[in-house]
Coordinates of N, CA and C in Angstrom, one line a residue:
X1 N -24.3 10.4 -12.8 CA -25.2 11.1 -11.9 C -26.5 11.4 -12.6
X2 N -26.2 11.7 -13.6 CA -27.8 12.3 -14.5 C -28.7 11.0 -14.8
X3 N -27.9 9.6 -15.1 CA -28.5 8.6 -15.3 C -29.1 7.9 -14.2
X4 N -28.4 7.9 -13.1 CA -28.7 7.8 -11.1 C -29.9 8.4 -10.9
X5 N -30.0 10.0 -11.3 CA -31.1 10.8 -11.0 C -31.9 10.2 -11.6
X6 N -32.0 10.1 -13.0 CA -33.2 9.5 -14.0 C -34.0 8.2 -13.2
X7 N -33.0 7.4 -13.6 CA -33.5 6.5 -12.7 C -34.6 6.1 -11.3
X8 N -33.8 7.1 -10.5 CA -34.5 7.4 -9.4 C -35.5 8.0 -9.4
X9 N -36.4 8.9 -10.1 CA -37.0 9.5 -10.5 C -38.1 8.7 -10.7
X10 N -37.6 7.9 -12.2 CA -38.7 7.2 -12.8 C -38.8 6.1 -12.0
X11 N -38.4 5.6 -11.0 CA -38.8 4.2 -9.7 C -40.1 4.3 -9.1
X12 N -40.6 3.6 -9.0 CA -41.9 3.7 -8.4 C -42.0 3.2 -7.2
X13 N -42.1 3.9 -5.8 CA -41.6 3.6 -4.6 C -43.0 2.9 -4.2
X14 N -43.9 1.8 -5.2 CA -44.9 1.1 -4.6 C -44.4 -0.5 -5.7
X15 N -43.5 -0.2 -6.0 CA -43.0 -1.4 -7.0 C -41.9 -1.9 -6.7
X16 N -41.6 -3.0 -6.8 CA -40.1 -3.6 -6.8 C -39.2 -3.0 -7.5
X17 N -38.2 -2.2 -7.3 CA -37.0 -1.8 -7.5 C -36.3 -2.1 -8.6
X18 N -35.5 -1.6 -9.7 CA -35.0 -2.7 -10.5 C -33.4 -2.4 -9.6
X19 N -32.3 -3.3 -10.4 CA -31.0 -3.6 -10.3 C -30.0 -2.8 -10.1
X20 N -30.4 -1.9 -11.1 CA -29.4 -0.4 -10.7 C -30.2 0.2 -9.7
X21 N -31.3 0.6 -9.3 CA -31.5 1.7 -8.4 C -31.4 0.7 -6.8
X22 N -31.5 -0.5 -7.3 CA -30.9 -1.2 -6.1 C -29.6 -1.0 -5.6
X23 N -28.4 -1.0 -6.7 CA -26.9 -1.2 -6.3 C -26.8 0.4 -5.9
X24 N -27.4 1.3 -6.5 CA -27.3 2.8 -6.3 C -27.9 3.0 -5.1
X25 N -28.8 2.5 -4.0 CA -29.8 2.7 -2.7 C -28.4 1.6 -1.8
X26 N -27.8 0.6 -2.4 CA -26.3 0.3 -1.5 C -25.6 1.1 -1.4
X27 N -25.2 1.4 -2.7 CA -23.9 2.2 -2.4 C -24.0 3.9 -1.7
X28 N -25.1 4.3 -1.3 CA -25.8 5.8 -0.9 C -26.0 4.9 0.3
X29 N -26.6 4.1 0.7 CA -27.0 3.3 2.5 C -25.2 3.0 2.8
X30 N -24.3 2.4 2.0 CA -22.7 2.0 2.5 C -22.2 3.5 3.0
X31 N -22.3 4.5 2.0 CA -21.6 5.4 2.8 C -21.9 6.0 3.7
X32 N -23.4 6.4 3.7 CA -23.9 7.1 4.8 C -24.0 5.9 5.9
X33 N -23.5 5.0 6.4 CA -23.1 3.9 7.3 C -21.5 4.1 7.6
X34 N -21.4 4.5 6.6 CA -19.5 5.1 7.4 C -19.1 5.8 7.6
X35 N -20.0 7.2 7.1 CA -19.8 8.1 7.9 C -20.6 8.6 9.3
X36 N -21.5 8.1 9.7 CA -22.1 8.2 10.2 C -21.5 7.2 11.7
X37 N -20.9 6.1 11.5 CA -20.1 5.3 12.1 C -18.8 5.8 12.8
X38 N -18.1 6.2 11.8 CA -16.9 7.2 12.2 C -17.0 8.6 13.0
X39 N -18.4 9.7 12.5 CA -18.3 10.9 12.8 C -19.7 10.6 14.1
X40 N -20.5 9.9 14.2 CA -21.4 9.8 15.3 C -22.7 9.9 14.8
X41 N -23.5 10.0 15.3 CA -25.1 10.4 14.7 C -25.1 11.5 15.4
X42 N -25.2 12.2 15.8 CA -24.9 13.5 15.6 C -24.9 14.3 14.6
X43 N -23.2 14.3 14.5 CA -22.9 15.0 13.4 C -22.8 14.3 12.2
X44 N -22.4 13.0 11.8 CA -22.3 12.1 10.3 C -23.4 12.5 9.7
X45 N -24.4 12.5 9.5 CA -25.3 13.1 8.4 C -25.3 14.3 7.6
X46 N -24.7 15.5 8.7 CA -24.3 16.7 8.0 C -23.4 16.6 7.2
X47 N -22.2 15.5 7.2 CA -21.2 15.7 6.4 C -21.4 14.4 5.1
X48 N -22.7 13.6 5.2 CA -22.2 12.9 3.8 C -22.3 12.7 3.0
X49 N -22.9 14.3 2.7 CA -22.6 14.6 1.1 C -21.7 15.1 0.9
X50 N -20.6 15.9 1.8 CA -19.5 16.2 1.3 C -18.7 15.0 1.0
X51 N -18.4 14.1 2.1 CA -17.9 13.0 2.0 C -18.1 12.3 1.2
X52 N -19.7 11.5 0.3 CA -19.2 11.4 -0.5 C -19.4 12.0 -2.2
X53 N -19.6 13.0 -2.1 CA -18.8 13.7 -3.5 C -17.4 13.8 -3.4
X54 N -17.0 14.1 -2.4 CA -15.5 14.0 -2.1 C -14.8 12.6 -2.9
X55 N -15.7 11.0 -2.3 CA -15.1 10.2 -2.7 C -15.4 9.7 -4.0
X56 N -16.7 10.2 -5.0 CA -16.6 10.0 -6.0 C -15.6 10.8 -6.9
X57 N -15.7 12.1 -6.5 CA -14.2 12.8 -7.5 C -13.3 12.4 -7.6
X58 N -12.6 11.7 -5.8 CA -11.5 11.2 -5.9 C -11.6 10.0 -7.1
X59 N -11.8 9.1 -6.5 CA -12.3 7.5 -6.7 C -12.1 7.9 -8.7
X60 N -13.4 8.7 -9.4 CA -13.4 8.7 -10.7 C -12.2 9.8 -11.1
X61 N -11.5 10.2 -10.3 CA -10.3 10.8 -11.1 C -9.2 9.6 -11.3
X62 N -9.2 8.6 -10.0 CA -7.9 8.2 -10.3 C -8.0 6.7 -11.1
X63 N -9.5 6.3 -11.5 CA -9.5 5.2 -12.1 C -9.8 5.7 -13.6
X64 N -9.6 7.1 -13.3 CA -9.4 7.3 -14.9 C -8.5 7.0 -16.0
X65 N -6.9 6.2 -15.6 CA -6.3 6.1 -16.0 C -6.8 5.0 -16.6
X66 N -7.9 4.1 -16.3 CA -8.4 2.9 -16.7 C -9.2 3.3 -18.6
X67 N -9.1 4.7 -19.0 CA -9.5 5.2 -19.7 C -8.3 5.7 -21.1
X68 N -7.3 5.4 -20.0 CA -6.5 6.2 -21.2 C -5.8 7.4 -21.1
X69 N -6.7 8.1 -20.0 CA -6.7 9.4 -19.8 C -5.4 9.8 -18.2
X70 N -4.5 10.9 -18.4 CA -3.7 10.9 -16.9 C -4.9 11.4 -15.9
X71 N -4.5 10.4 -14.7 CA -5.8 11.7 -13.6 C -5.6 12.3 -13.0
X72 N -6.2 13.5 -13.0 CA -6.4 14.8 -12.4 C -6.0 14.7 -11.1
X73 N -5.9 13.6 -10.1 CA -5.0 13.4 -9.2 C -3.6 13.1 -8.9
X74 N -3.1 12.8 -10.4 CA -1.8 13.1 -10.2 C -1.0 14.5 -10.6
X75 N -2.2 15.3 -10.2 CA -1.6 17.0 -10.4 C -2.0 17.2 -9.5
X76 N -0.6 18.2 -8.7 CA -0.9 19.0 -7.2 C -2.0 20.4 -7.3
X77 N -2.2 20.8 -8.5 CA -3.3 21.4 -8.7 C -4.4 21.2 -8.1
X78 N -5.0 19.7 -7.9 CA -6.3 19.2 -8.0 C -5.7 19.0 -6.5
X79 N -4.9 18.4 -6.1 CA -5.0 17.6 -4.8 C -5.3 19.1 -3.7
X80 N -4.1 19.8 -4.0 CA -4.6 21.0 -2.9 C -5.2 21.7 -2.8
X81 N -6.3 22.1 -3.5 CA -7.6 22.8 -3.6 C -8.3 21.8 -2.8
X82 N -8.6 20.3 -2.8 CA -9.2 19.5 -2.2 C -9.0 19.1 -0.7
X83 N -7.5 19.3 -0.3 CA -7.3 19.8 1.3 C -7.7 21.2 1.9
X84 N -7.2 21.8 0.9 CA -8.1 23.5 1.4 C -8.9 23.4 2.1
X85 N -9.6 22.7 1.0 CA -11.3 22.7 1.1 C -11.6 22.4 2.4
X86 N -11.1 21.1 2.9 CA -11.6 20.2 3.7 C -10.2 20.7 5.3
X87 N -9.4 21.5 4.9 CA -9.0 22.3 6.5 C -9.7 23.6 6.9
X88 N -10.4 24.2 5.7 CA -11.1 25.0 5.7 C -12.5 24.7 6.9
X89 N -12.5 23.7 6.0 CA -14.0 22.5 7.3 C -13.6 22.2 8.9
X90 N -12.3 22.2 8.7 CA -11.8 21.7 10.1 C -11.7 22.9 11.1
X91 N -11.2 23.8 10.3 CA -11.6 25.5 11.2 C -12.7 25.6 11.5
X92 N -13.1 25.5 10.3 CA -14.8 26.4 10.8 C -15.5 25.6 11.8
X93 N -15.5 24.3 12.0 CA -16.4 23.3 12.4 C -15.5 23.6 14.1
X94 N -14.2 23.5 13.9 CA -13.7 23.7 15.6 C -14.1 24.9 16.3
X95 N -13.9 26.1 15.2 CA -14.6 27.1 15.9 C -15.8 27.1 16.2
X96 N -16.5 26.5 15.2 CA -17.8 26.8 15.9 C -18.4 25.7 16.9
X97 N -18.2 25.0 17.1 CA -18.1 24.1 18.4 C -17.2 24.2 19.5
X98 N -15.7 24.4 19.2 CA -15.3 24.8 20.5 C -15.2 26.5 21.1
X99 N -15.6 27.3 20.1 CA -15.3 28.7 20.2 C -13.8 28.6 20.4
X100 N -14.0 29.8 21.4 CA -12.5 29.5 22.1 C -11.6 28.5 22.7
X101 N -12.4 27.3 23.2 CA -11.7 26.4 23.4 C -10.6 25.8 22.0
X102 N -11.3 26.0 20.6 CA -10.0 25.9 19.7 C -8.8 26.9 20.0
X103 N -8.7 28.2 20.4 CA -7.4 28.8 20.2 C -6.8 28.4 21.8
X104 N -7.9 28.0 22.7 CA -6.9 27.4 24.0 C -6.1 26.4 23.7
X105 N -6.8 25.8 22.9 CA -6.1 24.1 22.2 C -4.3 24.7 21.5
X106 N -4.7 25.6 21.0 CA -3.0 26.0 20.4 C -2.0 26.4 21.3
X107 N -2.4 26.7 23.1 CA -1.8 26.6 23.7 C -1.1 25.2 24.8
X108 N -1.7 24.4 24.5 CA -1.7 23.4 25.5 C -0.7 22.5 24.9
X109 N -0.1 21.7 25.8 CA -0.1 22.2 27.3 C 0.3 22.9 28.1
X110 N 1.4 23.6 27.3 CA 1.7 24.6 27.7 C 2.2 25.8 26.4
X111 N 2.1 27.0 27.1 CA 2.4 27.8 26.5 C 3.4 28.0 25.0
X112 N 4.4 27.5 25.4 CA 5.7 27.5 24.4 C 5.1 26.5 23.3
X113 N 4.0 25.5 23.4 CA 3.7 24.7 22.1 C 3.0 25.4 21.1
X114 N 2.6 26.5 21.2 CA 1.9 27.6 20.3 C 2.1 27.3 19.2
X115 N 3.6 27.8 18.5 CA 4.2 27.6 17.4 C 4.3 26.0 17.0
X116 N 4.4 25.4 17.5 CA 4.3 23.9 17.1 C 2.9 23.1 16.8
X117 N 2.3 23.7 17.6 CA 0.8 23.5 17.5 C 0.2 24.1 16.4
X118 N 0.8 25.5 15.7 CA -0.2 26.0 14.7 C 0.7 25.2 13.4
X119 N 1.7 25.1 13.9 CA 2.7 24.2 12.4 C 2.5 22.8 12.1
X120 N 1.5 21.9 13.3 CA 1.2 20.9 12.7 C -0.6 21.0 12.2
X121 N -1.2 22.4 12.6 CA -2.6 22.2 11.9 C -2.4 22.9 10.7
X122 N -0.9 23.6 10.0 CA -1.1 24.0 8.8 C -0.6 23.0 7.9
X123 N 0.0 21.7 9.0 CA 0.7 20.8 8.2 C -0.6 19.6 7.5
X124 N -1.7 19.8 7.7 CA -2.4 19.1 7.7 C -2.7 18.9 6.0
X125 N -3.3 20.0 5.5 CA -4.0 20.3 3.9 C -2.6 19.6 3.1
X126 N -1.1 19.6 3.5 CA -0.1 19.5 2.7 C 0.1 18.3 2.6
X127 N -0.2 17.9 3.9 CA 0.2 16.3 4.1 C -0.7 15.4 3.0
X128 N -2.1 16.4 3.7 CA -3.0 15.0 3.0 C -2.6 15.2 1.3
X129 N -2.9 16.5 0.5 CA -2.8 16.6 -0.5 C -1.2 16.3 -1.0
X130 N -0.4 16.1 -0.3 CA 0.9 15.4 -1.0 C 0.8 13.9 -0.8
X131 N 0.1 13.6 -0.1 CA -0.1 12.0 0.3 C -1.1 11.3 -1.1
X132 N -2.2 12.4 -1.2 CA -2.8 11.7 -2.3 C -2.2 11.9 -4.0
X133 N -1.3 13.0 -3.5 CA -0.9 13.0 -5.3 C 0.2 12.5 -5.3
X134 N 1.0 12.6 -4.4 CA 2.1 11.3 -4.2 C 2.1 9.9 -4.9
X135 N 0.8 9.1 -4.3 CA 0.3 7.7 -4.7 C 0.4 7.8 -5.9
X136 N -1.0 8.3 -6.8 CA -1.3 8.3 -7.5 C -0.4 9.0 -8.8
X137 N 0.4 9.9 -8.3 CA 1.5 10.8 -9.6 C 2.6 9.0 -10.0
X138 N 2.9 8.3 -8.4 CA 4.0 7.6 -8.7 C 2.8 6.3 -9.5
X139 N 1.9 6.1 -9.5 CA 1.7 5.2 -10.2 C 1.2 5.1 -12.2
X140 N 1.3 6.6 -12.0 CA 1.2 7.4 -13.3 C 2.0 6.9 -14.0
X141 N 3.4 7.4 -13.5 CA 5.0 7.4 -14.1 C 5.1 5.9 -13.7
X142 N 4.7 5.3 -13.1 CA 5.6 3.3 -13.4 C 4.5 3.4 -14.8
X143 N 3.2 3.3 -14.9 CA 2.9 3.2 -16.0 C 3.4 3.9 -17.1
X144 N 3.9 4.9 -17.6 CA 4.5 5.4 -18.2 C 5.6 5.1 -18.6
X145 N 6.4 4.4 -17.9 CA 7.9 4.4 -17.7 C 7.8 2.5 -18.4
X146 N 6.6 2.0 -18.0 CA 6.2 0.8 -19.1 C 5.7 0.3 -20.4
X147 N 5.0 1.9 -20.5 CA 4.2 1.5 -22.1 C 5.9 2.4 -22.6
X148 N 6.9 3.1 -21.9 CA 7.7 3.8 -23.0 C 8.7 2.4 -23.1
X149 N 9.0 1.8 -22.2 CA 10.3 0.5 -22.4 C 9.4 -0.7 -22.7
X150 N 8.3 -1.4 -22.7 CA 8.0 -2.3 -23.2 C 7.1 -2.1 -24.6
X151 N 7.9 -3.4 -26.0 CA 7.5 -3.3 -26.9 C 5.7 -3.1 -26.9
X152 N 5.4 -2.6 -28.1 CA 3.7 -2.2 -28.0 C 3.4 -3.2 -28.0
X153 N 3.7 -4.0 -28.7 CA 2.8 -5.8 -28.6 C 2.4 -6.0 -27.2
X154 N 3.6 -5.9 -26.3 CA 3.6 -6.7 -25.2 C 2.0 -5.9 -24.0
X155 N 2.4 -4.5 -24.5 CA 1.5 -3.5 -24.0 C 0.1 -4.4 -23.9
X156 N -0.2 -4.4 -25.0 CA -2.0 -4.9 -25.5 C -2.1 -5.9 -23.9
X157 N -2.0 -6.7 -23.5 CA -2.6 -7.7 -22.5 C -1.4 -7.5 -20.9
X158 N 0.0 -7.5 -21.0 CA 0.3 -7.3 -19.9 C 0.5 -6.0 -18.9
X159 N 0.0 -5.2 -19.3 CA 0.1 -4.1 -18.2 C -1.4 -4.1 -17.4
X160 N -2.5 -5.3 -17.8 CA -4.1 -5.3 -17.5 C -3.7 -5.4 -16.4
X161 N -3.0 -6.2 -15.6 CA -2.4 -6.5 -13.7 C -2.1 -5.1 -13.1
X162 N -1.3 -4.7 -14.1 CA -0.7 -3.3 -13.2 C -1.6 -1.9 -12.9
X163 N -2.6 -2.2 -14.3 CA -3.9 -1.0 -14.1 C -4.9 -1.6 -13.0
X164 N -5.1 -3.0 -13.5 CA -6.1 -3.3 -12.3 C -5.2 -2.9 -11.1
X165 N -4.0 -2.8 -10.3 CA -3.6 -2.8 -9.2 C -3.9 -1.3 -9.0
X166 N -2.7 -0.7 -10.0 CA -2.0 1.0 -10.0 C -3.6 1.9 -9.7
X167 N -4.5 1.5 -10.4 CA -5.6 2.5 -10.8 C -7.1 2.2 -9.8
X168 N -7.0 0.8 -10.0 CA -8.4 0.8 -9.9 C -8.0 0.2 -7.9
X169 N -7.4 -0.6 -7.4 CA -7.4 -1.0 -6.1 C -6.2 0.4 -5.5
X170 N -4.9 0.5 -5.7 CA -4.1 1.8 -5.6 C -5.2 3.1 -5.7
X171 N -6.1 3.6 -6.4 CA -7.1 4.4 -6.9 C -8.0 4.6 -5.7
X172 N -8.7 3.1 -4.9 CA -9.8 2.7 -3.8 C -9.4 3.1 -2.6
X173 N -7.9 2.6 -2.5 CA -7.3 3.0 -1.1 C -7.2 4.5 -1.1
X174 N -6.4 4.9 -1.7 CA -6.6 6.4 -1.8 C -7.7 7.2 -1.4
X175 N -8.6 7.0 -2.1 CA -10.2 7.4 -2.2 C -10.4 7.5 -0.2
X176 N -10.2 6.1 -0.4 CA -10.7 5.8 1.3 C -9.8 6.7 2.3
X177 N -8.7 6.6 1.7 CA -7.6 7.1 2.9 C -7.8 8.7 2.7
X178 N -8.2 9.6 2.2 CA -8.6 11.0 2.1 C -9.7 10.6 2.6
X179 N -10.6 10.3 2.6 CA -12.4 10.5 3.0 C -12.0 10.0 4.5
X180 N -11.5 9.1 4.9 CA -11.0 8.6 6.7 C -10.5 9.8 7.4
X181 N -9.0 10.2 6.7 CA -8.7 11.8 7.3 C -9.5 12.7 7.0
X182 N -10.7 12.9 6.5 CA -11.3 13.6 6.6 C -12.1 13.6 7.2
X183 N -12.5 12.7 7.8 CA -13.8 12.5 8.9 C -13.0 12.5 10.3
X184 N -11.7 12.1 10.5 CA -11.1 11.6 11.3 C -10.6 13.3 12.1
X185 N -10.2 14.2 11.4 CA -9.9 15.3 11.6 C -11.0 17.0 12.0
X186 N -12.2 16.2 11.0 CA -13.2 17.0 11.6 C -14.3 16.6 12.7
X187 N -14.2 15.2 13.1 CA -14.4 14.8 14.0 C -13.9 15.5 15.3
X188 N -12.8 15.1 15.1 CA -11.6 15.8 16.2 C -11.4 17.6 16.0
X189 N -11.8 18.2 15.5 CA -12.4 19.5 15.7 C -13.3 20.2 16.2
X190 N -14.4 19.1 16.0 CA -16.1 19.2 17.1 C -15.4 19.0 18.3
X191 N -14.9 17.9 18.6 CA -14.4 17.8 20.1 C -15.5 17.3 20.7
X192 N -16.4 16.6 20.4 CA -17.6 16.1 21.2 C -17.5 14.6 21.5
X193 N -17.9 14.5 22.4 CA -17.8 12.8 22.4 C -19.4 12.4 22.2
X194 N -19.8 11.1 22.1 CA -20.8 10.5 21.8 C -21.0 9.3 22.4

């Protein structure tokens, strides 16, 4: 980020661009095109900087393993602080768009769904945050469970398949699949159509 800023900084917005502040003005125009796609023009702009800081934490926690290092995603520490966060968003944003039409919503359609209704919006932060440390914990431990049973020799070149999969594509889907529920759920909180 500090190297992104710099960069950006020193660009001269009457000169041709160089290569990186090129791929960095893609990848800042890709996301704000999908969130903005998914949540509406409307509202997508407000949210994509959460969204994507969201998906660089995720994203560089779990290709961390490509480092050497365990990632911070496969600790439920990290994962549920990060649904909090983002059911925290899904309250506030329902309430304050639908007012009261959110606590009518916990009654519908009828009365007796109350209790089922507040037990699947508390099920939400667990789901997601067990879904993403799930993935990523189980792809920890197969690696693990292969540098401990395969001789070191073998280590040095064939486990490159399983990080490129476990870490870095396993790692992308992830990334994506928390940032989707997350737009997908605060979307559906506004309650607005477009």
């Amino acid at each position: 980020a500090v190297v992104a800023n710099r960069a950006v900084k020193k660009a001269d917005p009457y000169e041709k661009p160089g290569m990186f502040v090129n791929v960095l003005e893609m990848l800042v125009q890709s996301l704000d095109d999908l969130v903005i796609s998914n949540m509406g023009k409307k509202h997508g702009p407000r949210f994509a900087n959460y969204i994507g800081t969201l998906a660089c934490f995720i994203l560089l926690s779990n290709v961390s393993g490509l480092l050497g290092l365990r990632s911070p995603t496969a600790d439920y520490g990290v994962t549920l602080p990060l649904a909090l966060i983002t059911f925290i968003m899904i309250q506030y944003n329902g309430f304050k768009y639908q007012k009261l039409g959110k606590v009518k919503g916990w009654f519908e359609p009828i009365f007796f769904f109350f209790p089922i209704n507040i037990i699947g919006d508390l099920a939400t932060p667990i789901s997601m945050s067990l879904r993403l440390f799930g993935n990523i914990l189980s792809g920890t431990i197969m690696l693990g469970l292969l540098y401990g049973l395969v001789p070191w020799v073998a280590t040095l070149v064939w486990p490159a398949a399983l990080h490129a999969y476990l870490d870095l594509f396993s790692g992308a889907i992830q990334t994506f699949v928390f940032c989707m529920l997350t737009m997908v759920f605060v979307t559906d909180a506004i309650g607005e159509e477009e």
